[in-house]
Short mmCIF file of C-alpha atoms in Angstrom, two decimals:
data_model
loop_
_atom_site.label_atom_id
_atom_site.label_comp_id
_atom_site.label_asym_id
_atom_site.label_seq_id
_atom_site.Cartn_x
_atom_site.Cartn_y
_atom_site.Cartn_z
CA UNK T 1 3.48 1.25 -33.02
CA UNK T 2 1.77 -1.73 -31.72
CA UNK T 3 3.28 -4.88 -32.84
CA UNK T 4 1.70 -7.95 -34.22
CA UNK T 5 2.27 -10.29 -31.13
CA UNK T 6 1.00 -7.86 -28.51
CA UNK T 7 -1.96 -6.53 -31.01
CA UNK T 8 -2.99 -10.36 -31.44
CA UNK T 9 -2.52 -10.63 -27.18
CA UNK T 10 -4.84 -7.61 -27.01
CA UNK T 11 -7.01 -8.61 -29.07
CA UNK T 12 -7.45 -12.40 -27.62
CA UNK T 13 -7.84 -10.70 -23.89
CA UNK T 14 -11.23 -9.64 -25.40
CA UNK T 15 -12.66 -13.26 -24.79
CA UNK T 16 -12.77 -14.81 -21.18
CA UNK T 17 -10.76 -18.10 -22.54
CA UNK T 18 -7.82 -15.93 -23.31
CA UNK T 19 -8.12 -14.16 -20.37
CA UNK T 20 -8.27 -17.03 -18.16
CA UNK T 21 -5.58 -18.66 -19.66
CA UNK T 22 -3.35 -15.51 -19.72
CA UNK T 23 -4.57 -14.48 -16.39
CA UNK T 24 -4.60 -10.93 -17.71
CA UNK T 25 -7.02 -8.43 -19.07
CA UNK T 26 -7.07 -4.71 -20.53
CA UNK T 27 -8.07 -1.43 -19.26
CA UNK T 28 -8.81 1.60 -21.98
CA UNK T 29 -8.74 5.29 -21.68
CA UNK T 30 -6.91 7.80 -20.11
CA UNK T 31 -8.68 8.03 -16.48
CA UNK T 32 -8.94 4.44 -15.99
CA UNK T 33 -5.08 3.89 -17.09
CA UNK T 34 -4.05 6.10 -14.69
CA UNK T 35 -5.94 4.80 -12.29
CA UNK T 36 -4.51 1.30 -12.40
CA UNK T 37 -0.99 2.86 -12.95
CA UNK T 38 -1.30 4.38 -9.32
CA UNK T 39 -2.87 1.31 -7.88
CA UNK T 40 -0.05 -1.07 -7.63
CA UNK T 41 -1.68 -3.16 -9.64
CA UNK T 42 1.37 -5.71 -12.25
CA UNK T 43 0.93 -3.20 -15.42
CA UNK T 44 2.86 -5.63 -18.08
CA UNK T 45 2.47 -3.38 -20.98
CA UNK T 46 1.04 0.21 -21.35
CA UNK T 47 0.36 1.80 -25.45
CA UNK T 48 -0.38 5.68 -25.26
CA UNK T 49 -0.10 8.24 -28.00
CA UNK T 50 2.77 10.22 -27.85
CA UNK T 51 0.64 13.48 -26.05
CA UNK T 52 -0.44 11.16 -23.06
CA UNK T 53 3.09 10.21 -22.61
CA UNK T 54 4.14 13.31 -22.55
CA UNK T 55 1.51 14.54 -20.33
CA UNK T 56 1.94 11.67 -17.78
CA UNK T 57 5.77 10.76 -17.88
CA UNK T 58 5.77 10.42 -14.09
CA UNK T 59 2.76 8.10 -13.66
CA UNK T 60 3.64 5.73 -17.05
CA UNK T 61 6.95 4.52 -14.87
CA UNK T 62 5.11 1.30 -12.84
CA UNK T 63 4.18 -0.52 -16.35
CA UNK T 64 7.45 -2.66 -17.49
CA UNK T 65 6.66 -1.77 -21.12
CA UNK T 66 5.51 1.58 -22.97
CA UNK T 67 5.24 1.85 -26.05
CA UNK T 68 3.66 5.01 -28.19
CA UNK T 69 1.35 4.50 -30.62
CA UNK T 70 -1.56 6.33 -32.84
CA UNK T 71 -5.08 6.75 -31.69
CA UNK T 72 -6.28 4.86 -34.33
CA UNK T 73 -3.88 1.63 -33.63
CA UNK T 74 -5.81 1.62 -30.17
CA UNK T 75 -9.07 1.57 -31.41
CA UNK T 76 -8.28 -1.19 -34.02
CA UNK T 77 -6.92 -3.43 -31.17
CA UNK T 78 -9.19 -2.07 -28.21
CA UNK T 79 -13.34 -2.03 -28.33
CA UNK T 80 -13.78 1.68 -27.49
CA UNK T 81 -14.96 3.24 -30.74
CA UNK T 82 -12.42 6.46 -29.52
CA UNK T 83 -9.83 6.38 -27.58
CA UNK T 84 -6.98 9.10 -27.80
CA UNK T 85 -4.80 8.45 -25.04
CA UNK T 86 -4.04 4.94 -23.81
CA UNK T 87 -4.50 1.02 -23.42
CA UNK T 88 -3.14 -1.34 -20.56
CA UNK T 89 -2.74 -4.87 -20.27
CA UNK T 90 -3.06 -5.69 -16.60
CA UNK T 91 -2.09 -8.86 -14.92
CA UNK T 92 -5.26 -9.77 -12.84
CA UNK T 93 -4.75 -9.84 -8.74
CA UNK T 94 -5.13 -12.55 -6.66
CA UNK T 95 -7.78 -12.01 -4.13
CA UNK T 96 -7.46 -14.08 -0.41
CA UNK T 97 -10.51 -16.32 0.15
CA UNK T 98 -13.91 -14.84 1.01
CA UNK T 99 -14.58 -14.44 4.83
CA UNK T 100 -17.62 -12.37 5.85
CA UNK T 101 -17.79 -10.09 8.63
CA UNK T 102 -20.30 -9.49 11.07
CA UNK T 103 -20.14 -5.34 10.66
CA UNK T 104 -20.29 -5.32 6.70
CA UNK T 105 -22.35 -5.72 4.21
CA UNK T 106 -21.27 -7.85 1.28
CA UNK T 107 -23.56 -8.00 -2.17
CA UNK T 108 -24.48 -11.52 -3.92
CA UNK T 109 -25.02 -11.56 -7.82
CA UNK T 110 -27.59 -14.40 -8.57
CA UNK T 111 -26.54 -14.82 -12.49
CA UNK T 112 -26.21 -11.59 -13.34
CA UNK T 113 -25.13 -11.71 -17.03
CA UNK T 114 -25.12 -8.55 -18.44
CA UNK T 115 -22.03 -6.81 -18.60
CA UNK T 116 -22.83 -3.61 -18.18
CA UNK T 117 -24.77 -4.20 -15.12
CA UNK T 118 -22.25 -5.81 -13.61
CA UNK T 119 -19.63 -3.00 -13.68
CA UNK T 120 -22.32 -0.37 -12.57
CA UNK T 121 -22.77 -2.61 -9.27
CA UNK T 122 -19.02 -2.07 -8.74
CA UNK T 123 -18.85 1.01 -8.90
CA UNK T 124 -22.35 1.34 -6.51
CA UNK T 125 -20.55 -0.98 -4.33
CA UNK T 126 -17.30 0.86 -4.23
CA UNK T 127 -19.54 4.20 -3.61
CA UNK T 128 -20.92 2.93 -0.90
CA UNK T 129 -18.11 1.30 0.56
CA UNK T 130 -18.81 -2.47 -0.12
CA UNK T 131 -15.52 -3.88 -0.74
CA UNK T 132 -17.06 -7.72 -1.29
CA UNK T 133 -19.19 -8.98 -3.80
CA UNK T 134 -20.21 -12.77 -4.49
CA UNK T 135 -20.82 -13.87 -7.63
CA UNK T 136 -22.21 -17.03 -8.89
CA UNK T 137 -19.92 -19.14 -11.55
CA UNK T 138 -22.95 -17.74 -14.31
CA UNK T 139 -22.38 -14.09 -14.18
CA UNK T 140 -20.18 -11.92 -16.10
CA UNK T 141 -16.66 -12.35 -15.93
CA UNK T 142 -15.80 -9.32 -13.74
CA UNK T 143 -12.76 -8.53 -16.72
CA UNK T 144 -14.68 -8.61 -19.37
CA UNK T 145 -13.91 -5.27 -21.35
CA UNK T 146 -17.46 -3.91 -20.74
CA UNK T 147 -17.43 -4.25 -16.88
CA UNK T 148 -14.33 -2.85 -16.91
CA UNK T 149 -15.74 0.36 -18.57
CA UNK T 150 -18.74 0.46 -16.64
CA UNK T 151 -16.60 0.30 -13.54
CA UNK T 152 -14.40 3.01 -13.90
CA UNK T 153 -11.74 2.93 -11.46
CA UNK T 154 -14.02 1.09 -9.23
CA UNK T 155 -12.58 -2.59 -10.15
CA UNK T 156 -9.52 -1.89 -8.52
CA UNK T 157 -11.65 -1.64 -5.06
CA UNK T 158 -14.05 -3.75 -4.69
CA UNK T 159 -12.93 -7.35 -4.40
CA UNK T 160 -15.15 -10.11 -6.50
CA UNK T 161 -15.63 -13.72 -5.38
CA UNK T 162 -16.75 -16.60 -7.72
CA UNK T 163 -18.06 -19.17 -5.64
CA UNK T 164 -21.32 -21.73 -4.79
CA UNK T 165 -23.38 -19.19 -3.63
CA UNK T 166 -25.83 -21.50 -2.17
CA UNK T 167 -23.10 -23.09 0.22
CA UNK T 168 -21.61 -19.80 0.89
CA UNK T 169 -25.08 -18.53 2.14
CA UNK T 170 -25.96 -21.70 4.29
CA UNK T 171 -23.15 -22.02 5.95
CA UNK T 172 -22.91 -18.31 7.38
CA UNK T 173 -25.10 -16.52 10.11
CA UNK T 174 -25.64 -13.65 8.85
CA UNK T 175 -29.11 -12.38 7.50
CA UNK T 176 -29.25 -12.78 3.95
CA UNK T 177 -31.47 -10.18 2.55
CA UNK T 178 -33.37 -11.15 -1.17
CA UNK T 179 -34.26 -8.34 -3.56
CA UNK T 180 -37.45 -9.63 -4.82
CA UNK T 181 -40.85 -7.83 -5.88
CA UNK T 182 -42.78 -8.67 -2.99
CA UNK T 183 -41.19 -8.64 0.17
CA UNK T 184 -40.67 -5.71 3.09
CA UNK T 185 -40.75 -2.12 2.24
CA UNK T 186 -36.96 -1.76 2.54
CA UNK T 187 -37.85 2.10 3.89
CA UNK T 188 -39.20 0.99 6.50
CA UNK T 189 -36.47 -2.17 7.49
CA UNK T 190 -35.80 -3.12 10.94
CA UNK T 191 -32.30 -4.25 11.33
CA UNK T 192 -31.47 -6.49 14.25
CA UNK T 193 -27.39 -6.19 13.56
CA UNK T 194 -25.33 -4.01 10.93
CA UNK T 195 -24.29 -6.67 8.21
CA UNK T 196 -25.15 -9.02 6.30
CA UNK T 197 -25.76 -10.10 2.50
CA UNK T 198 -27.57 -8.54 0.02
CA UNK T 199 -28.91 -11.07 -3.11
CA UNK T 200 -29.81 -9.97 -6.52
CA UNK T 201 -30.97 -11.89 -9.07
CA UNK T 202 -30.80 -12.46 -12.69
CA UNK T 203 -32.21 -9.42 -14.94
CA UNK T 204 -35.19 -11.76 -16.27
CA UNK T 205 -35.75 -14.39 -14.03
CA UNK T 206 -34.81 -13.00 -10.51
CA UNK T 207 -33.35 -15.09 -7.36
CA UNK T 208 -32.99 -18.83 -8.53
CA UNK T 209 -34.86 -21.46 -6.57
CA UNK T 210 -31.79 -22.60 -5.42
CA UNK T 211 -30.71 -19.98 -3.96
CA UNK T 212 -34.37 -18.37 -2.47
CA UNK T 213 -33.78 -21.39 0.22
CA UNK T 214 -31.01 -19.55 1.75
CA UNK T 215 -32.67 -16.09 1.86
CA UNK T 216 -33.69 -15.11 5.56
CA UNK T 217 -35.63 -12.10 4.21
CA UNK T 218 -37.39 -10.84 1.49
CA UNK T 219 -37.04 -7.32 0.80
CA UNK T 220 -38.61 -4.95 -1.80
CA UNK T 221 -38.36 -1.30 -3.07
CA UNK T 222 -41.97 -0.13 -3.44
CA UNK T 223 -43.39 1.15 -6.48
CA UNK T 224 -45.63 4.70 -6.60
CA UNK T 225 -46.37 4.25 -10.73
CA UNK T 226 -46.64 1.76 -13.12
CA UNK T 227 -43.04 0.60 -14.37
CA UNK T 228 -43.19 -3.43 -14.84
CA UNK T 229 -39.44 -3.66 -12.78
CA UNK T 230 -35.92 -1.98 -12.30
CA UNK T 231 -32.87 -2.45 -13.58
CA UNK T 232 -30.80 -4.39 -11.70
CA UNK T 233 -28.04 -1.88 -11.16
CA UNK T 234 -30.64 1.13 -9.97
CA UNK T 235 -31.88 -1.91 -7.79
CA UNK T 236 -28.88 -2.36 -6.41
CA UNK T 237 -28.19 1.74 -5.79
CA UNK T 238 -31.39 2.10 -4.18
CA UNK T 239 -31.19 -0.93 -1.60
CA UNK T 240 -27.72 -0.01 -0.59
CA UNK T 241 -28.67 3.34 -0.02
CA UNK T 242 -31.30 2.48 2.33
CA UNK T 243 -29.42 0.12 4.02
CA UNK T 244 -26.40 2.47 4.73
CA UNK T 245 -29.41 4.99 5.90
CA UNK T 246 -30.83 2.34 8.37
CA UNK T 247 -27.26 1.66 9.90
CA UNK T 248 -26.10 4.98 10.24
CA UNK T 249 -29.16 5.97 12.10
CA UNK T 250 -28.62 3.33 14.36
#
């Protein structure tokens, strides 16, 4: 059973203030559970029904608190609308300060607010083996519950910065690729060095003004039909993928 202080922690680690303040967040489902019970990742407190204990005695031993509970007691708490095997507060990691690389490609998040989005360019980040992403102070707080879903196991990868993008940008020099509407067929790209930074912007408004200063070029992914625009995540997927294709044929 769930008791009432940790079911009122749980349910406070829902809203960034909390989580901030706590410096912790949750992680729901079986998969994604086990996932952060392997990754060395502080585990504070895991709640499982009594079959995923029993099925996963061995991996439940890194969390310094298990407790067994009903499937039901997880959804009231957690925000899937099913969830039959397990919950985990995590204690979030402290990541070392952002340096770029000359050989790697990092991806910049212009106000990217939707949630969802935001954990689907994780895990297209982690796929193609970004392992930096900056984000602007306005997007999505990377532990929000629905990133964290989106994600998958991806989160516990891919390492995400919240920083002055603008000063991050000017200061470094690397090419700073823009994913805009108009711009080069990225296809057909020409890449001087491997590297670099790839910008998207916000779902509505695109690249802020602010930031289109510090872009060295404009990129686009051509259009064969009539579609007004692309989500930002298949944006993402599809610019990453050429990129990786243009390096690796270098």
């Amino acid at each position: 059973m769930i008791s009432t202080k940790w079911a009122k922690l749980i349910k406070s680690l829902q809203l960034k203030k909390y989580r901030k303040a706590e410096q912790q967040f949750i992680v729901e489902g079986e998969k994604a559970v086990l996932e952060v019970l392997a990754s060395g990742w502080q585990v504070p407190a895991v709640f499982a029904t009594e079959r995923f204990l029993q099925q996963h005695a061995a991996a439940i031993q890194p969390a310094q608190l298990v407790q067994v509970c009903g499937s039901d007691e997880l959804v009231k708490v957690g925000t899937f609308n099913s969830n039959d095997a397990a919950l985990a507060v995590v204690a979030m990691p402290q990541w070392p300060a952002f340096h770029a690389k000359s050989e790697q490609w990092t991806l910049v998040l212009d106000n990217i607010n939707d949630p969802g989005n935001l954990g689907t360019i994780i895990r297209i980040a982690d796929w193609y083996g970004i392992r930096h992403i900056l984000c602007s102070p306005d997007t999505a707080d990377c532990y929000n519950p629905k990133v964290i879903a989106a994600a998958k196991g991806s989160f516990l990868r891919v390492q995400l910065h919240y920083l002055p993008l603008a000063e991050q940008l000017t200061n470094s020099k690397l090419p700073v690729y823009g994913a805009y509407l108009g711009g080069e067929n990225v296809h057909q790209l020409q890449l001087s060095r491997h590297g670099g930074f790839i910008v998207l912007g916000n779902e509505a408004n695109g690249i802020s003004a602010e930031l289109s200063q510090c872009i060295s070029r404009k990129i686009t992914i051509p259009a064969y039909g009539d579609a007004e625009s692309l989500n930002v995540g298949i944006a993402a997927a599809i610019i990453c993928d050429n990129l990786k294709r243009l390096t690796a044929s270098r």
